GROMACS .gro file of C-alpha atoms in nm:
model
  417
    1UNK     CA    1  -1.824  -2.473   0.041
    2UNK     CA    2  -1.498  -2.248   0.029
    3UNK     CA    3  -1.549  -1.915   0.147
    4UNK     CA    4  -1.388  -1.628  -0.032
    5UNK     CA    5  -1.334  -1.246   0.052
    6UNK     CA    6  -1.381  -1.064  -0.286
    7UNK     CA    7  -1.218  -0.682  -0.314
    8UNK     CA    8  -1.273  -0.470  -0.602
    9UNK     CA    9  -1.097  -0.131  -0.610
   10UNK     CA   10  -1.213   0.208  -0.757
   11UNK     CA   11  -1.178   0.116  -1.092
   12UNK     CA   12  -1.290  -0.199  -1.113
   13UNK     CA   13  -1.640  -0.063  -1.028
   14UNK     CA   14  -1.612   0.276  -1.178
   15UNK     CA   15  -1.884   0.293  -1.361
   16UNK     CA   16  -2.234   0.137  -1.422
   17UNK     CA   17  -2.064  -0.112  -1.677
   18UNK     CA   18  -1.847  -0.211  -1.488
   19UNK     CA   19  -2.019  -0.249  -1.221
   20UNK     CA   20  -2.293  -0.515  -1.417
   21UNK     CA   21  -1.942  -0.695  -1.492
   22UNK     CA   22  -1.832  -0.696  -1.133
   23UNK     CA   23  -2.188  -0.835  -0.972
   24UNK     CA   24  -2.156  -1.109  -1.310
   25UNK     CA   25  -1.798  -1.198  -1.176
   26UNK     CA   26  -1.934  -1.243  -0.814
   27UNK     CA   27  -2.255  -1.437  -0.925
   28UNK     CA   28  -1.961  -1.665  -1.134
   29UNK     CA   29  -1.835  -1.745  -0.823
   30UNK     CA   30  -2.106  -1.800  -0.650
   31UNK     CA   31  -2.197  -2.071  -0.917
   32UNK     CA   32  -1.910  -2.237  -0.811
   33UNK     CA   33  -2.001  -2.342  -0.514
   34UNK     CA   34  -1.854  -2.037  -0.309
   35UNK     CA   35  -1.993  -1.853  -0.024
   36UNK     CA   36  -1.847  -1.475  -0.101
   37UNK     CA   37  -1.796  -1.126   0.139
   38UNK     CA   38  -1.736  -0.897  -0.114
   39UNK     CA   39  -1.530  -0.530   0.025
   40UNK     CA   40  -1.569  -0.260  -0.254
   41UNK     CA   41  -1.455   0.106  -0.283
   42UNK     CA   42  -1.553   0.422  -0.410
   43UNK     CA   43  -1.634   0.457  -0.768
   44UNK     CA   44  -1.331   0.562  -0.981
   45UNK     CA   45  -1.275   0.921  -0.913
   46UNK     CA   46  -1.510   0.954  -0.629
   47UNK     CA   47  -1.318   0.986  -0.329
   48UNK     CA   48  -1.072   1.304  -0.509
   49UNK     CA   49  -1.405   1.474  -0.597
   50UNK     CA   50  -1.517   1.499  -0.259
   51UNK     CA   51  -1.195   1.595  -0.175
   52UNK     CA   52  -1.179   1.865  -0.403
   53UNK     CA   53  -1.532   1.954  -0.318
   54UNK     CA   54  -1.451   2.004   0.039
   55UNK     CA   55  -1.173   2.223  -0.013
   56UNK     CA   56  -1.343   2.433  -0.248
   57UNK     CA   57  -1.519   2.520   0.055
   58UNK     CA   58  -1.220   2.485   0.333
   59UNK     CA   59  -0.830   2.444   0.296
   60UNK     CA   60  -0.830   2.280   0.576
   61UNK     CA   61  -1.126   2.097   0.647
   62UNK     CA   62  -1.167   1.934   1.006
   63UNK     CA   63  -1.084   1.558   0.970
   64UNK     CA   64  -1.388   1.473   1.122
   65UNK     CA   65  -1.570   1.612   0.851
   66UNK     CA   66  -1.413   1.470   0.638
   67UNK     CA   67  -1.448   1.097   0.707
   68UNK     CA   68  -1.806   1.174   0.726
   69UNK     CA   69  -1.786   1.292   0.379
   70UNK     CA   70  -1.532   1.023   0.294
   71UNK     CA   71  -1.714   0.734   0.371
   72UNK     CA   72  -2.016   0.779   0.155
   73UNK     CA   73  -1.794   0.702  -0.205
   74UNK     CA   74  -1.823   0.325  -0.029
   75UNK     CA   75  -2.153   0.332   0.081
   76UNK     CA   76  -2.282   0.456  -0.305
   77UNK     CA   77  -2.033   0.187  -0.386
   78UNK     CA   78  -2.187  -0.115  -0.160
   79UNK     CA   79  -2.574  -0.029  -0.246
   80UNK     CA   80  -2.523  -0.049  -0.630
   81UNK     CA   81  -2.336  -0.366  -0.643
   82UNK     CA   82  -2.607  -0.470  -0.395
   83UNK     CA   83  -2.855  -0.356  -0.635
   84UNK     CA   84  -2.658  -0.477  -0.949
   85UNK     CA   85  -2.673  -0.865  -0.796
   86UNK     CA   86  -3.069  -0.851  -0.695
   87UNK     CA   87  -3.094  -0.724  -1.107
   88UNK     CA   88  -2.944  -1.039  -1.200
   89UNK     CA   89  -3.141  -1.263  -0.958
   90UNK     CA   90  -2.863  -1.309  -0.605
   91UNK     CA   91  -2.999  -1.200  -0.274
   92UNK     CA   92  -2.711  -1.015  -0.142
   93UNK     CA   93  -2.685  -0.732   0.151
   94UNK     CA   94  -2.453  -0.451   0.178
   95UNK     CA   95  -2.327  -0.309   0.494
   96UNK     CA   96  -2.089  -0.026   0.607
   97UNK     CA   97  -1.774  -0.060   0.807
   98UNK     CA   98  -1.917  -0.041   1.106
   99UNK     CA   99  -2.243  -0.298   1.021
  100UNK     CA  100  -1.956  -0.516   0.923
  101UNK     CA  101  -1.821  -0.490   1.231
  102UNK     CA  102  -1.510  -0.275   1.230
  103UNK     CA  103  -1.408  -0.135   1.554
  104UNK     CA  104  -1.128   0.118   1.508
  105UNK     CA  105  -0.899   0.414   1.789
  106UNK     CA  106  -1.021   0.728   1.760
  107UNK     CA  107  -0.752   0.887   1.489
  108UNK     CA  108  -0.974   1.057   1.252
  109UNK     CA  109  -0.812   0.974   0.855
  110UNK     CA  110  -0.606   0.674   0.961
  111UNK     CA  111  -0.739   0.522   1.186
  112UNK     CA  112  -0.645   0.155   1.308
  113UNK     CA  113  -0.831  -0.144   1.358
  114UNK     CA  114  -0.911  -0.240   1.684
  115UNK     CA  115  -1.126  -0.546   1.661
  116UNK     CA  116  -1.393  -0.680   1.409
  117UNK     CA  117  -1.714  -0.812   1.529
  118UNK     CA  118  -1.873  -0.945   1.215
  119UNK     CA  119  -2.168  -1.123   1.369
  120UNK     CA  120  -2.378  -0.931   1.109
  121UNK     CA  121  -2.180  -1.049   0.789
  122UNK     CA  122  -2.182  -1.413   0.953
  123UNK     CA  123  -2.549  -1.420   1.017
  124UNK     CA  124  -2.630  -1.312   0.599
  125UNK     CA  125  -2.383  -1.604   0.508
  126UNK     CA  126  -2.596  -1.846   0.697
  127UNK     CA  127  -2.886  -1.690   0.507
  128UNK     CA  128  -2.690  -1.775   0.201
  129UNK     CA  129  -2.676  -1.425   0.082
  130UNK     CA  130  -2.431  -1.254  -0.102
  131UNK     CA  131  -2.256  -0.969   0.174
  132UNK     CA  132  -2.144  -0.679   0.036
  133UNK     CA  133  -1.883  -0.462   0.289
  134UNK     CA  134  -1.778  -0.102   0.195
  135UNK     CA  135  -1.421  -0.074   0.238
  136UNK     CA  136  -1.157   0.180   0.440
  137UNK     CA  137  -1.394   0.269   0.764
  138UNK     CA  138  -1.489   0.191   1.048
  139UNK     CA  139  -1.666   0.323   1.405
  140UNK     CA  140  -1.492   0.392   1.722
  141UNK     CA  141  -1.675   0.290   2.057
  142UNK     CA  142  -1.827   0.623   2.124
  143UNK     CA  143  -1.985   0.615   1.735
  144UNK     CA  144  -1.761   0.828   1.579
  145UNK     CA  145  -1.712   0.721   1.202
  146UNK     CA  146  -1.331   0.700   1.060
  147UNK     CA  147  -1.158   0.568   0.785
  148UNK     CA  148  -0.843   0.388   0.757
  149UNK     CA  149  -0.632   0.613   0.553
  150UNK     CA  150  -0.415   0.485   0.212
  151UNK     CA  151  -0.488   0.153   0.126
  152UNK     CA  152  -0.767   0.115   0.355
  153UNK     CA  153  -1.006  -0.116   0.133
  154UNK     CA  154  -0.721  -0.372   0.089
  155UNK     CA  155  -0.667  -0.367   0.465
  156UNK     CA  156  -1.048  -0.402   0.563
  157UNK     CA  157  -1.064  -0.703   0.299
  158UNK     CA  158  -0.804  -0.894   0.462
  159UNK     CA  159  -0.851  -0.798   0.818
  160UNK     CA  160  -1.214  -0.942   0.716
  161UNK     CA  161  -1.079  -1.254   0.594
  162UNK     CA  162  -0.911  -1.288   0.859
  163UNK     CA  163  -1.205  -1.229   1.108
  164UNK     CA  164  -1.461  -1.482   0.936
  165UNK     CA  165  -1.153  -1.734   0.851
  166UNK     CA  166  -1.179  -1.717   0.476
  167UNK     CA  167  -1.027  -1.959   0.275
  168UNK     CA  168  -0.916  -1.732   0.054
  169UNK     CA  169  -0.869  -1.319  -0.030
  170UNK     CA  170  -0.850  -1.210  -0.354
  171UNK     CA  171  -0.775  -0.887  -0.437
  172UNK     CA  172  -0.898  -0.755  -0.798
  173UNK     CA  173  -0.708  -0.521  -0.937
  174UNK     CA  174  -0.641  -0.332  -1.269
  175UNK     CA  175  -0.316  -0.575  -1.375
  176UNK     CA  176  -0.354  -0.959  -1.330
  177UNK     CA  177  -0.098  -1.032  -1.029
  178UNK     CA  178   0.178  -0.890  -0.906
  179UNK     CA  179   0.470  -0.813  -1.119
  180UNK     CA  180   0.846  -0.789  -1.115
  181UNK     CA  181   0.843  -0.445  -1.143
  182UNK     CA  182   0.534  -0.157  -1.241
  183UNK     CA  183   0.394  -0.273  -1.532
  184UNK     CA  184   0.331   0.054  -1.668
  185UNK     CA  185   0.728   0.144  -1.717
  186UNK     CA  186   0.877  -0.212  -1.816
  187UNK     CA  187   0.663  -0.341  -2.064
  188UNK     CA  188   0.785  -0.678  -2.009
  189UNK     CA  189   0.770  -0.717  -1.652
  190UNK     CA  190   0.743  -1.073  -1.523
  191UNK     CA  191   0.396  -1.201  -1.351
  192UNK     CA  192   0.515  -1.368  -1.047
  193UNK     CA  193   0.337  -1.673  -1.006
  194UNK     CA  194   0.355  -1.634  -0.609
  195UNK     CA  195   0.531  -1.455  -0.335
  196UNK     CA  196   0.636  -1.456   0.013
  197UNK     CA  197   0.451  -1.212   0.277
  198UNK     CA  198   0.816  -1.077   0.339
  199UNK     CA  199   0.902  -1.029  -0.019
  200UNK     CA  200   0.556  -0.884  -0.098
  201UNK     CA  201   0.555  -0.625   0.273
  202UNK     CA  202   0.891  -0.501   0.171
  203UNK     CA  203   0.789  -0.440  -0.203
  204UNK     CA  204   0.505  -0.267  -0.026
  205UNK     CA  205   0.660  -0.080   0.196
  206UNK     CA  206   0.891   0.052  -0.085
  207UNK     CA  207   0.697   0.193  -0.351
  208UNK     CA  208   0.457  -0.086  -0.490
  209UNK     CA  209   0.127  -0.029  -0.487
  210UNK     CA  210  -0.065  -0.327  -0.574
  211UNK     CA  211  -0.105  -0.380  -0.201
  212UNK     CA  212  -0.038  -0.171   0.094
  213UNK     CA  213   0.169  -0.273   0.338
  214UNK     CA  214  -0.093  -0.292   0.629
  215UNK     CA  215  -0.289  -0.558   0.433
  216UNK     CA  216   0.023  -0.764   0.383
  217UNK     CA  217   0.096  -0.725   0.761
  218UNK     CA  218  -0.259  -0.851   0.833
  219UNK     CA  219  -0.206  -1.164   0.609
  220UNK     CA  220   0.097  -1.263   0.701
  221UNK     CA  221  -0.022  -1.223   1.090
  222UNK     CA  222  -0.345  -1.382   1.018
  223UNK     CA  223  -0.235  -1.652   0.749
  224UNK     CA  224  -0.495  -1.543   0.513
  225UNK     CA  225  -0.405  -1.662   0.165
  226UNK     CA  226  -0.377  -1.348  -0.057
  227UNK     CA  227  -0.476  -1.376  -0.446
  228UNK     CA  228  -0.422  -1.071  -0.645
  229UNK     CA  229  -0.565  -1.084  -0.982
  230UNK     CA  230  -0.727  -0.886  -1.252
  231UNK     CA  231  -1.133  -0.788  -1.268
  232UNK     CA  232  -1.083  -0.731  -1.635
  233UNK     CA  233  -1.006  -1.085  -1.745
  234UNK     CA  234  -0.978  -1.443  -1.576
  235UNK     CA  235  -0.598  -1.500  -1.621
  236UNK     CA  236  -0.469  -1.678  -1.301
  237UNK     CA  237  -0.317  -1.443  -1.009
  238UNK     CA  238  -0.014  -1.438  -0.787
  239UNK     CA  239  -0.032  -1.636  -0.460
  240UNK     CA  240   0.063  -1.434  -0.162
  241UNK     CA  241   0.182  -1.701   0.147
  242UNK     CA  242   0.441  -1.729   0.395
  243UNK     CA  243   0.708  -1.943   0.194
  244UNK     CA  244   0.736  -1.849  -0.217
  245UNK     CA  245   0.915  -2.173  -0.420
  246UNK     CA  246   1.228  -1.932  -0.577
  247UNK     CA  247   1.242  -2.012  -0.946
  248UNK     CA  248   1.600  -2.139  -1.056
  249UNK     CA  249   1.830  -1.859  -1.053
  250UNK     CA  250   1.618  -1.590  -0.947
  251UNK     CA  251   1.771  -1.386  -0.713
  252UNK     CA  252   1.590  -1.042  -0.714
  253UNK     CA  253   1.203  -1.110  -0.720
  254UNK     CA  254   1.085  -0.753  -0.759
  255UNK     CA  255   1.197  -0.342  -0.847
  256UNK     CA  256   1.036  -0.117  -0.645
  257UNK     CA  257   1.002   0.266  -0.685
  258UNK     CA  258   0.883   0.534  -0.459
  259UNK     CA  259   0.871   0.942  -0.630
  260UNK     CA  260   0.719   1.029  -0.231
  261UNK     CA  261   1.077   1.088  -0.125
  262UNK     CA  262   1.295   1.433   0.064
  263UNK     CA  263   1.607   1.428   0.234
  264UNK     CA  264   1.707   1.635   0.470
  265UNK     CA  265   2.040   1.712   0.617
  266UNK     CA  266   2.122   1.873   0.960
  267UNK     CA  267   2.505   2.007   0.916
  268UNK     CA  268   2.718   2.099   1.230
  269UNK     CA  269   2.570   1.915   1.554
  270UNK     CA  270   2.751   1.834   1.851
  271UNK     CA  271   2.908   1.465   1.884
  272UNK     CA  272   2.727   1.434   2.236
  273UNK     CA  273   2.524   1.143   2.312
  274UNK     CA  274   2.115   1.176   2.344
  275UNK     CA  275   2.143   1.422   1.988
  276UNK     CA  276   2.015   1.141   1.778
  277UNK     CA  277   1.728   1.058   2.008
  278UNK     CA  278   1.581   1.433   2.065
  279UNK     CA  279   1.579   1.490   1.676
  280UNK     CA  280   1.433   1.175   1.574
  281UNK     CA  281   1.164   1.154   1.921
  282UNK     CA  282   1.078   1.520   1.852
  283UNK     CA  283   0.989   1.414   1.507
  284UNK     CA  284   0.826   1.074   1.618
  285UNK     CA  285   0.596   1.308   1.849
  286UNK     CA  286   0.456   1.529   1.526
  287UNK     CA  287   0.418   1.187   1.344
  288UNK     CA  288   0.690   1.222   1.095
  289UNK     CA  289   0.768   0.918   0.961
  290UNK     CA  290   1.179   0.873   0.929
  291UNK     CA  291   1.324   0.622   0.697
  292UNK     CA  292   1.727   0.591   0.586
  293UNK     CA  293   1.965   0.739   0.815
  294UNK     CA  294   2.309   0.840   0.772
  295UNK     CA  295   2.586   0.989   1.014
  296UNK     CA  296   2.938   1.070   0.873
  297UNK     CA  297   3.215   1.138   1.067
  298UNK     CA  298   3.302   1.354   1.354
  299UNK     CA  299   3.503   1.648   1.311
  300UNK     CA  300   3.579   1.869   1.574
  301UNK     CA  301   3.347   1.751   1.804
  302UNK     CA  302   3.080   1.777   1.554
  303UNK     CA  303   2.871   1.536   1.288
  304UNK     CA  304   2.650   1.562   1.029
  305UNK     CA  305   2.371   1.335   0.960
  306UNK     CA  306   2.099   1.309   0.698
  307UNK     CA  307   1.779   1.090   0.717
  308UNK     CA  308   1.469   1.052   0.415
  309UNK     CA  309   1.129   1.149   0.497
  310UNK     CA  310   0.793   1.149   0.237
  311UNK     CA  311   0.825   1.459   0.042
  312UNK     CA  312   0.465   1.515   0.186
  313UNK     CA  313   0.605   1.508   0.559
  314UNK     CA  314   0.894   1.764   0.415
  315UNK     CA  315   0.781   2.127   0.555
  316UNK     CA  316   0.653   1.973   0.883
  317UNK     CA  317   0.995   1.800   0.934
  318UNK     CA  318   1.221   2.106   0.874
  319UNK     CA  319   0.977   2.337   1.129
  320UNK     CA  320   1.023   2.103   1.391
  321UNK     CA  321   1.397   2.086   1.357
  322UNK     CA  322   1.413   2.494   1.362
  323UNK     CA  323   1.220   2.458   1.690
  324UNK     CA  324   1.500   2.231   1.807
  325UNK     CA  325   1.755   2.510   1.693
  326UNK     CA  326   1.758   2.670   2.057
  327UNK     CA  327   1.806   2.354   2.251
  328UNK     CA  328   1.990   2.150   1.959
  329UNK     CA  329   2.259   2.392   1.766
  330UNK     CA  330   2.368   2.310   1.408
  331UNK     CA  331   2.505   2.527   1.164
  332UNK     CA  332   2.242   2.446   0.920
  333UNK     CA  333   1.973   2.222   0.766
  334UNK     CA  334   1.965   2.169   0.408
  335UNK     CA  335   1.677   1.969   0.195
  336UNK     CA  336   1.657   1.825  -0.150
  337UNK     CA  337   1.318   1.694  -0.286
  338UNK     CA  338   1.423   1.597  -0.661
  339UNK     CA  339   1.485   1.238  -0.574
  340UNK     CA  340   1.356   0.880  -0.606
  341UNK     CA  341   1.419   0.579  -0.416
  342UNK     CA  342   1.475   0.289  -0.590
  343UNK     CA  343   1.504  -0.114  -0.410
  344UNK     CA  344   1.587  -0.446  -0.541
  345UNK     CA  345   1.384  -0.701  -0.330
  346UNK     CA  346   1.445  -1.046  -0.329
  347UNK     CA  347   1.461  -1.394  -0.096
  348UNK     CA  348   1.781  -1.508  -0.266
  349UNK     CA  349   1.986  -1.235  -0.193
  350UNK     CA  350   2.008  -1.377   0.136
  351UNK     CA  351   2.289  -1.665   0.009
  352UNK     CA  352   2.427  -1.485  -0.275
  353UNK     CA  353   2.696  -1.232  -0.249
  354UNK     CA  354   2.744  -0.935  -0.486
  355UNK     CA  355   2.371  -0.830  -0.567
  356UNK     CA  356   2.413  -0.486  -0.376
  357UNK     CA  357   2.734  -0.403  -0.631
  358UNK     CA  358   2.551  -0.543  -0.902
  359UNK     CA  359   2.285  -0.277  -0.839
  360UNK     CA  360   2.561  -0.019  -0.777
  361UNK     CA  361   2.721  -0.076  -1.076
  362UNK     CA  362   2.371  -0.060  -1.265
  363UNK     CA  363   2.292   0.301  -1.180
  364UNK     CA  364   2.680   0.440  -1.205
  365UNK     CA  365   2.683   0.285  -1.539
  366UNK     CA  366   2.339   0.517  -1.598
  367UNK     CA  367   2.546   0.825  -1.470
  368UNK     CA  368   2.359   0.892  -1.153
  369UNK     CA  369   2.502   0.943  -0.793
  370UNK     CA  370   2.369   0.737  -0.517
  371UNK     CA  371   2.300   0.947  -0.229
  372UNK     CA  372   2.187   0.722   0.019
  373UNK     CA  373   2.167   0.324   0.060
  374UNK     CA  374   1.991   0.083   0.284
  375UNK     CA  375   1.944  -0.253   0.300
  376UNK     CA  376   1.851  -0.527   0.467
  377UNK     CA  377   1.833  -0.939   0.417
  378UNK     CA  378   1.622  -0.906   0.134
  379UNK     CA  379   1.593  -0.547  -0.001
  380UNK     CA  380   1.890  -0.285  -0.128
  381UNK     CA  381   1.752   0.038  -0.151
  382UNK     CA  382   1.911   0.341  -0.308
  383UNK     CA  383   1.828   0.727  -0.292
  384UNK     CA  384   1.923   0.875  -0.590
  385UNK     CA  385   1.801   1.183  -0.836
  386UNK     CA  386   1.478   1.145  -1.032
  387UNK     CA  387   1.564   1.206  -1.348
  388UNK     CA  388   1.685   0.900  -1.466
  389UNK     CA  389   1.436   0.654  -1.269
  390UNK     CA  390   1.295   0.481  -1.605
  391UNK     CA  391   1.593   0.388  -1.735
  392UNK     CA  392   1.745   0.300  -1.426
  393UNK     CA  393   1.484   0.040  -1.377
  394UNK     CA  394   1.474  -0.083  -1.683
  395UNK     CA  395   1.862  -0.157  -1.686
  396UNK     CA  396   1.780  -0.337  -1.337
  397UNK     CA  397   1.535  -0.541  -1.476
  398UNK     CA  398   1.733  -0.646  -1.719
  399UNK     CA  399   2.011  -0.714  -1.527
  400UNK     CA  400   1.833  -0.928  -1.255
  401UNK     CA  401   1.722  -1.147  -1.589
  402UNK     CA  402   1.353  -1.036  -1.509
  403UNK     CA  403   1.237  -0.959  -1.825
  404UNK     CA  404   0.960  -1.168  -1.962
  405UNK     CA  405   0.904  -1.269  -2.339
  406UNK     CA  406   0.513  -1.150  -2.293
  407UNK     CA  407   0.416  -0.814  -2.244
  408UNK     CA  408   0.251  -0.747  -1.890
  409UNK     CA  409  -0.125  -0.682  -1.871
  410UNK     CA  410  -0.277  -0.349  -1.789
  411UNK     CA  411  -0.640  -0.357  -1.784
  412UNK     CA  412  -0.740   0.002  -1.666
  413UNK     CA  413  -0.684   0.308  -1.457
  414UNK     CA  414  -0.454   0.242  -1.148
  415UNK     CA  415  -0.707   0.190  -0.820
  416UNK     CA  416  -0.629   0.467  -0.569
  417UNK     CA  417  -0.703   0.227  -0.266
   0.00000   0.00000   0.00000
């Protein structure tokens, strides 16, 4: 008997029909010959009610508080599907995060996995029952509940997988795979039939949000097999493993797009060494995550440099670089927040020459300045205004030859984690 890791998102369960047609899918499997975990989260729009329930009452409510709220969207979640399978005849358990197992650090909101124990959810498999695991949380040693933060179902699915040594993960979604590029804005975007862990964490990591890029990490370090398909049909998936067969002249496997984007330029620093490294630790202290940087040229003793944060991240960043001001001098810091970063990701590019220009030449040809680049073996990224971004990916797409003759499948509301 194969045992499979089952995780349904937000929408796949967001409502009582869907929720009969999620406990039907899992008995399906089950008739197979399968032993199944199944990780679920909140019901559609749960999680952002509570949200905006909380700060009806608090702008800024204490992050304790608020995984305590948080978590019970999964635990409503967990105890229905559990419910939903004993209406149709399955014996099946649910458990929270920390039933399951999931040890986390202390960080209240995004909090990281420490170790899973899953004793409990291995014990209910030997009893042949159905487990049912609410995704994104987890307990620290001293009891304190957390959650993981964006993406944090995905990541407890396949950190579970990985725990219990599933055979597979599969990951059901609202579109049946993972595509060449967001469904939703090219039409006819490619399924890809599989994909590396590399390919998929830098697609991640850029913009797509299919998977997060902690749940890739945990696959690839973990070799879980990843299976992301759709819970509103039963159309085959796309594998995620550590080597991806390249189909015949495919060089870019995926567009990626990510609106979360500011720059911010700091104009008029001394060219002395250690500048670099008291910016970018200060920053690194208030958890500022830094992504492209840039330094031009010196003149008279003095450079300017320019690095991308998330927009979100934006006001934090410039206040800690005016406390710098006194021990750091510039002339001045300058911000824009209208842009988009758009990357070309792709195994192939690795042995063939000329994709960056290719991509360059794309967007000029849209008449839109490229602010910023960065690449690496597999990815080109480009920072550029926001104006333009579905036609810009569009022309990519077409110039990569990724479109497809069939039109991609969308089968609901996008799953928030």
């Amino acid at each position: 008997m194969s045992l499979y890791v089952m995780k349904f998102g937000g929408s796949s369960v967001g409502d009582i029909e869907r929720m009969q047609r999620v406990a039907g899918r899992i008995a399906d499997k089950q008739d197979e010959g399968h032993r199944c975990v199944v990780v679920v989260s909140a019901m559609g729009d749960t999680t952002d009610d509570l949200i905006d329930q909380a700060k009806q009452l608090n702008a800024l409510p204490p992050a304790r508080e608020m995984d305590m709220l948080m978590t019970t969207g999964e635990q409503i979640s967990v105890a229905l599907l559990s419910i939903a399978l004993h209406g149709i005849g399955r014996n099946a358990v649910s458990y929270t995060g920390w039933q399951a197992g999931f040890r986390t650090d202390e960080t209240h909101g995004r909090a990281r996995i420490n170790e899973i124990v899953p004793r409990r959810v291995l014990e209910a498999l030997e009893r042949e029952q159905i487990v049912i695991v609410a995704g994104f949380q987890g307990m620290t040693l001293d009891g304190e509940i957390t959650t993981l933060g964006r993406g944090g179902s995905d990541t407890t699915a396949v950190a579970l997988a990985g725990a219990i040594k599933a055979d597979v993960c599969e990951i059901y979604t609202d579109v049946d795979g993972i595509y060449s590029t967001d469904p939703r804005i090219v039409k006819k975007a490619r399924k890809l039939k599989e994909i590396s862990y590399d390919e998929m964490l830098e697609l991640a990591n850029l913009g797509a949000a299919v998977l997060h890029p902690r749940a890739v990490e945990y696959a690839k370090r973990h070799q879980v097999k990843l299976v992301v398909r759709s819970s509103f049909n039963h159309n085959e998936g796309t594998v995620v493993k550590e080597e991806a067969r390249m189909e015949q002249g495919v060089v870019v496997s995926g567009i990626a797009y990510d609106k979360n984007v500011a720059r911010i330029s700091i104009l008029g620093v001394q060219d002395v060494p250690g500048v670099l490294a008291q910016v970018f630790g200060k920053l690194a202290e208030e958890s500022v995550d830094v992504d492209i940087i840039v330094q031009s040229g010196v003149q008279n003793e003095q450079a300017d440099f320019s690095f991308t944060v998330a927009l979100s991240d934006l006001a934090r960043a410039k206040e800690v670089i005016e406390q710098l001001h006194a021990s750091l001098p510039y002339r001045e810091v300058t911000s824009e927040d209208n842009l988009v970063k758009v990357s070309i990701v792709g195994a192939g590019m690795v042995s063939h020459p000329g994709v960056a220009a290719q991509m360059f030449d794309v967007i000029s040809k849209e008449g839109v300045s490229i602010k910023m680049v960065s690449t690496s073996e597999i990815k080109v990224s480009c920072v550029i205004e926001s104006g333009n971004l579905q036609t810009i990916i569009q022309a990519l797409h077409t110039a990569y030859n990724l479109d497809s003759a069939e039109q991609a499948f969308v089968g609901g509301p996008k799953d928030r984690r």
